[in-house]
CSV table of C-alpha atoms in Angstrom, one decimal:
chain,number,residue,atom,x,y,z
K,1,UNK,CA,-78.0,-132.4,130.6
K,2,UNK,CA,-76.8,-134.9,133.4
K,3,UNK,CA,-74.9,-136.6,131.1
K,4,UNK,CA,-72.9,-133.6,129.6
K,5,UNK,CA,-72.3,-133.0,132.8
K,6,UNK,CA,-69.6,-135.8,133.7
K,7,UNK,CA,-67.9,-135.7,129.6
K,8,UNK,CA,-67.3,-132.1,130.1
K,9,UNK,CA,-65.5,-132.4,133.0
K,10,UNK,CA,-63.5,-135.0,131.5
K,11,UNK,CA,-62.7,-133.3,128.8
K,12,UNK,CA,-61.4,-130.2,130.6
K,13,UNK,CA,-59.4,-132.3,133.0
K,14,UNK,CA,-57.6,-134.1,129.7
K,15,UNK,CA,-57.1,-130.8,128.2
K,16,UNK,CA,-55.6,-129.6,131.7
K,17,UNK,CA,-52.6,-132.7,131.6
K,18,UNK,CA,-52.0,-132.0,128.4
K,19,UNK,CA,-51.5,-128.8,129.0
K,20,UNK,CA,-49.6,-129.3,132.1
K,21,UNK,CA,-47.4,-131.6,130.4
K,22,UNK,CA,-46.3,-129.1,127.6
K,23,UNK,CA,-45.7,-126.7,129.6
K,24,UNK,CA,-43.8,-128.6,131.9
K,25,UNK,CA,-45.6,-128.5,135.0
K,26,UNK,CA,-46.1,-131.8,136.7
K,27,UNK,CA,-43.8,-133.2,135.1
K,28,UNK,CA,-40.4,-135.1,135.8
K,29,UNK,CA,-37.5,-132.7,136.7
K,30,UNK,CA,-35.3,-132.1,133.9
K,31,UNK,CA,-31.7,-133.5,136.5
K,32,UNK,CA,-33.6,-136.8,136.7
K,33,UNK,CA,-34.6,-136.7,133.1
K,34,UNK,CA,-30.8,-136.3,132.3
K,35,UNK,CA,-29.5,-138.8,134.4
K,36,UNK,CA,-31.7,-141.3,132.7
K,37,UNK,CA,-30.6,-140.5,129.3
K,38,UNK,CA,-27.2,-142.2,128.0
K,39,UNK,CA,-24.1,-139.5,127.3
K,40,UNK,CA,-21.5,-139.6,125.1
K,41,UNK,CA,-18.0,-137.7,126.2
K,42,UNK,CA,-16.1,-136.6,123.6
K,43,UNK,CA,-12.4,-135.6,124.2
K,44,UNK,CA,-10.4,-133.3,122.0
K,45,UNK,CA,-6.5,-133.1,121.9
K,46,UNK,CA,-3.7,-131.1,120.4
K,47,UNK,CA,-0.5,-132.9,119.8
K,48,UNK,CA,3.2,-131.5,119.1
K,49,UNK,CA,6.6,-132.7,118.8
K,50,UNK,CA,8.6,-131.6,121.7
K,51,UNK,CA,12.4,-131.7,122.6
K,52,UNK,CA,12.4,-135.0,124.7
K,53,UNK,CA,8.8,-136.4,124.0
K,54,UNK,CA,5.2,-134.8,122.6
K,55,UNK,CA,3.3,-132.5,124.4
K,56,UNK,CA,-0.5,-133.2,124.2
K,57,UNK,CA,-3.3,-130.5,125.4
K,58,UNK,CA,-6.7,-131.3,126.0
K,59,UNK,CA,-8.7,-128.7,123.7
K,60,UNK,CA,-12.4,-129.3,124.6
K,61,UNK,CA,-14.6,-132.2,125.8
K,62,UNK,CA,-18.0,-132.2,125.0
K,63,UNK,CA,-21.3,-134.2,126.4
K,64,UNK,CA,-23.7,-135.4,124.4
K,65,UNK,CA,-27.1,-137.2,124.2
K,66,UNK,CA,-26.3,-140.8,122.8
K,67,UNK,CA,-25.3,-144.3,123.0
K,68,UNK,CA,-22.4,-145.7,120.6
K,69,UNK,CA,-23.6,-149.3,120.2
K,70,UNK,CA,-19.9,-150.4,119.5
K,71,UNK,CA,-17.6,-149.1,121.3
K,72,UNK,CA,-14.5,-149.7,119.8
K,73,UNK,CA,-10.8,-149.2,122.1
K,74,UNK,CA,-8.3,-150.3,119.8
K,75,UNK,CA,-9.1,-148.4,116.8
K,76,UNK,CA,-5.0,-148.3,115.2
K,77,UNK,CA,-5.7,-149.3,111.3
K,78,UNK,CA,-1.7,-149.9,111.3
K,79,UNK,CA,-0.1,-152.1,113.7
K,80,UNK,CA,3.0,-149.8,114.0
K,81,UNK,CA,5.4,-150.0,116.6
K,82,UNK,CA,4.4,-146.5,117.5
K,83,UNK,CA,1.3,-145.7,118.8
K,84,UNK,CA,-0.6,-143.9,121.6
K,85,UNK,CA,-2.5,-145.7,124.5
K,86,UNK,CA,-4.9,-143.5,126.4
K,87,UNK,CA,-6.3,-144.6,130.0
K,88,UNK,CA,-9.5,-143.4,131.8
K,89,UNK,CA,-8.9,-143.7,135.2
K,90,UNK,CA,-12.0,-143.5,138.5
K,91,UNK,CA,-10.2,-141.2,141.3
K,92,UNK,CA,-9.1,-144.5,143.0
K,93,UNK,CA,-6.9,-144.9,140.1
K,94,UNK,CA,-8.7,-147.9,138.5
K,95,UNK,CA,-8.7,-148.3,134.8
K,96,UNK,CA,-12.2,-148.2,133.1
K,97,UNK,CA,-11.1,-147.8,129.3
K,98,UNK,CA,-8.0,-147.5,127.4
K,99,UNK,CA,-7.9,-146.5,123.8
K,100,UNK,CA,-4.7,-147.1,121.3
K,101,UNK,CA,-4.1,-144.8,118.7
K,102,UNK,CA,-2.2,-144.8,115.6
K,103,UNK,CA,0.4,-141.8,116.4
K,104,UNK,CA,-1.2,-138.6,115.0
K,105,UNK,CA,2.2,-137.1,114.4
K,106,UNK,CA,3.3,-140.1,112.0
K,107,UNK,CA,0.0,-141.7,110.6
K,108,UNK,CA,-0.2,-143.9,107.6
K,109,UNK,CA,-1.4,-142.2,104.3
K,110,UNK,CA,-2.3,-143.8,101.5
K,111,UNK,CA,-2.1,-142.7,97.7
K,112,UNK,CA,-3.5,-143.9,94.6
K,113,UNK,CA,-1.5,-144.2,91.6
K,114,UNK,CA,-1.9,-145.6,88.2
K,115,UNK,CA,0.0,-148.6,89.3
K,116,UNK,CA,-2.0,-149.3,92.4
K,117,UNK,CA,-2.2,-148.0,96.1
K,118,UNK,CA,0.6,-147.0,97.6
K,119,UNK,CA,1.2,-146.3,101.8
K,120,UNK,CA,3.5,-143.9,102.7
K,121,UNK,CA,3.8,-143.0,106.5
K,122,UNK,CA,3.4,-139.1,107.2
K,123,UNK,CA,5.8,-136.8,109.6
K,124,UNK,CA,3.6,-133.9,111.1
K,125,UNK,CA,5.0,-131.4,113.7
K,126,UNK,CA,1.8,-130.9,114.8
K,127,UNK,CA,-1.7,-132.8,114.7
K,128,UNK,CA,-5.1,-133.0,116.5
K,129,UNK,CA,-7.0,-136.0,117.3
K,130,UNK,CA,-10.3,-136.8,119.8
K,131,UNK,CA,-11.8,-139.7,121.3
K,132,UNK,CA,-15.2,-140.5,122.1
K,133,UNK,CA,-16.7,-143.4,125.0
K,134,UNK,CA,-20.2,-143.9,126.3
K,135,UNK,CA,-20.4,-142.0,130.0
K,136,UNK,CA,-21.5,-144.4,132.6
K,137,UNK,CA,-23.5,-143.1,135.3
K,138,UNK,CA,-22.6,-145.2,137.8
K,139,UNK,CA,-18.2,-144.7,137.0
K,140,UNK,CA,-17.0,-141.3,137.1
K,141,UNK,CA,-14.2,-140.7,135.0
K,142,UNK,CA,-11.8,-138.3,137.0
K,143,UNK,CA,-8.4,-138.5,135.3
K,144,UNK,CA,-6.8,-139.3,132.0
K,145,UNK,CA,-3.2,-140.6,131.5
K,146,UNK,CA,-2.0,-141.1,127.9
K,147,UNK,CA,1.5,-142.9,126.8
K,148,UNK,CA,3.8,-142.9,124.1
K,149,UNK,CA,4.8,-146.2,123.4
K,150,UNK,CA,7.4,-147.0,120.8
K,151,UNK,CA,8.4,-150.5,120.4
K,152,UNK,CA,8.8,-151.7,124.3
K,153,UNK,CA,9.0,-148.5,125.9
K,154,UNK,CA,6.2,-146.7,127.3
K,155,UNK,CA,6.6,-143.4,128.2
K,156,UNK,CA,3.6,-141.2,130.2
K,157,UNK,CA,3.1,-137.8,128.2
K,158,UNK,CA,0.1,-136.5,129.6
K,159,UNK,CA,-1.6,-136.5,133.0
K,160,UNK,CA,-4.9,-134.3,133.3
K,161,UNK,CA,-7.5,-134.4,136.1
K,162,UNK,CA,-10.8,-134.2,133.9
């Protein structure tokens, strides 16, 4: 009996942590749990052709749990004279990424026909593309700035505050 004594305590006590941490009592707060975990941002645009130059809207952006092992920033398959760069800026302006993008309103298709692959390049009035980047914890990303550029001019078509 003086031995039962001691095992049955433990055993209720081990039964009482596990139980604790189920239910999530004693346990780390979920904000700090969270903040631990890497993120993945996800942006979502609309693109049209306007009068003088595009006009881009910023559908959604979603956060995810994640890590993308390779992140990659220049992701154009063509090397077109056309493209779009895209630049995450912190709220003292500094660049922390910058994508380039094929132009979504003129992308590259490719066909397959009985005499071999053929690439013919696309004209769309209107078209949707997204980009994705690993959210640092320490950088906050405030603001997004994206350009057309065409040849050797740059123009800046969108400006959003994120």
């Amino acid at each position: 009996m003086k031995w039962i004594s001691p095992f049955l305590l433990f055993f209720l006590y081990a039964c009482d942590v596990g139980y604790n941490a189920k239910s999530g009592i004693n346990s780390t707060p979920k904000s700090a749990e969270q903040a631990a975990s890497p993120k993945i941002m996800y942006l979502f645009f609309e693109i049209e052709k306007g009068k003088s130059s595009p006009i881009v809207k910023l559908q959604d952006k979603k956060i995810t749990d994640g890590f993308i092992k390779l992140e990659v920033l220049d992701n154009r398959r063509e090397q077109m004279p056309n493209y779009l760069k895209i630049d995450l800026l912190t709220a003292d302006q500094k660049i922390v990424k910058t994508f380039l993008l094929d132009d979504p309103l003129a992308p590259v298709m490719e066909s397959y026909t009985p005499t071999g692959m053929e690439k013919e390049q696309a004209n769309f009035d209107k078209a949707e593309f997204s980009i994705r980047y690993n959210q640092d914890s320490d950088v906050k990303i405030t603001q997004i700035n994206i350009y057309e550029i065409n040849g050797q001019n740059t123009r800046l078509i969108h400006n959003q505050n994120l």
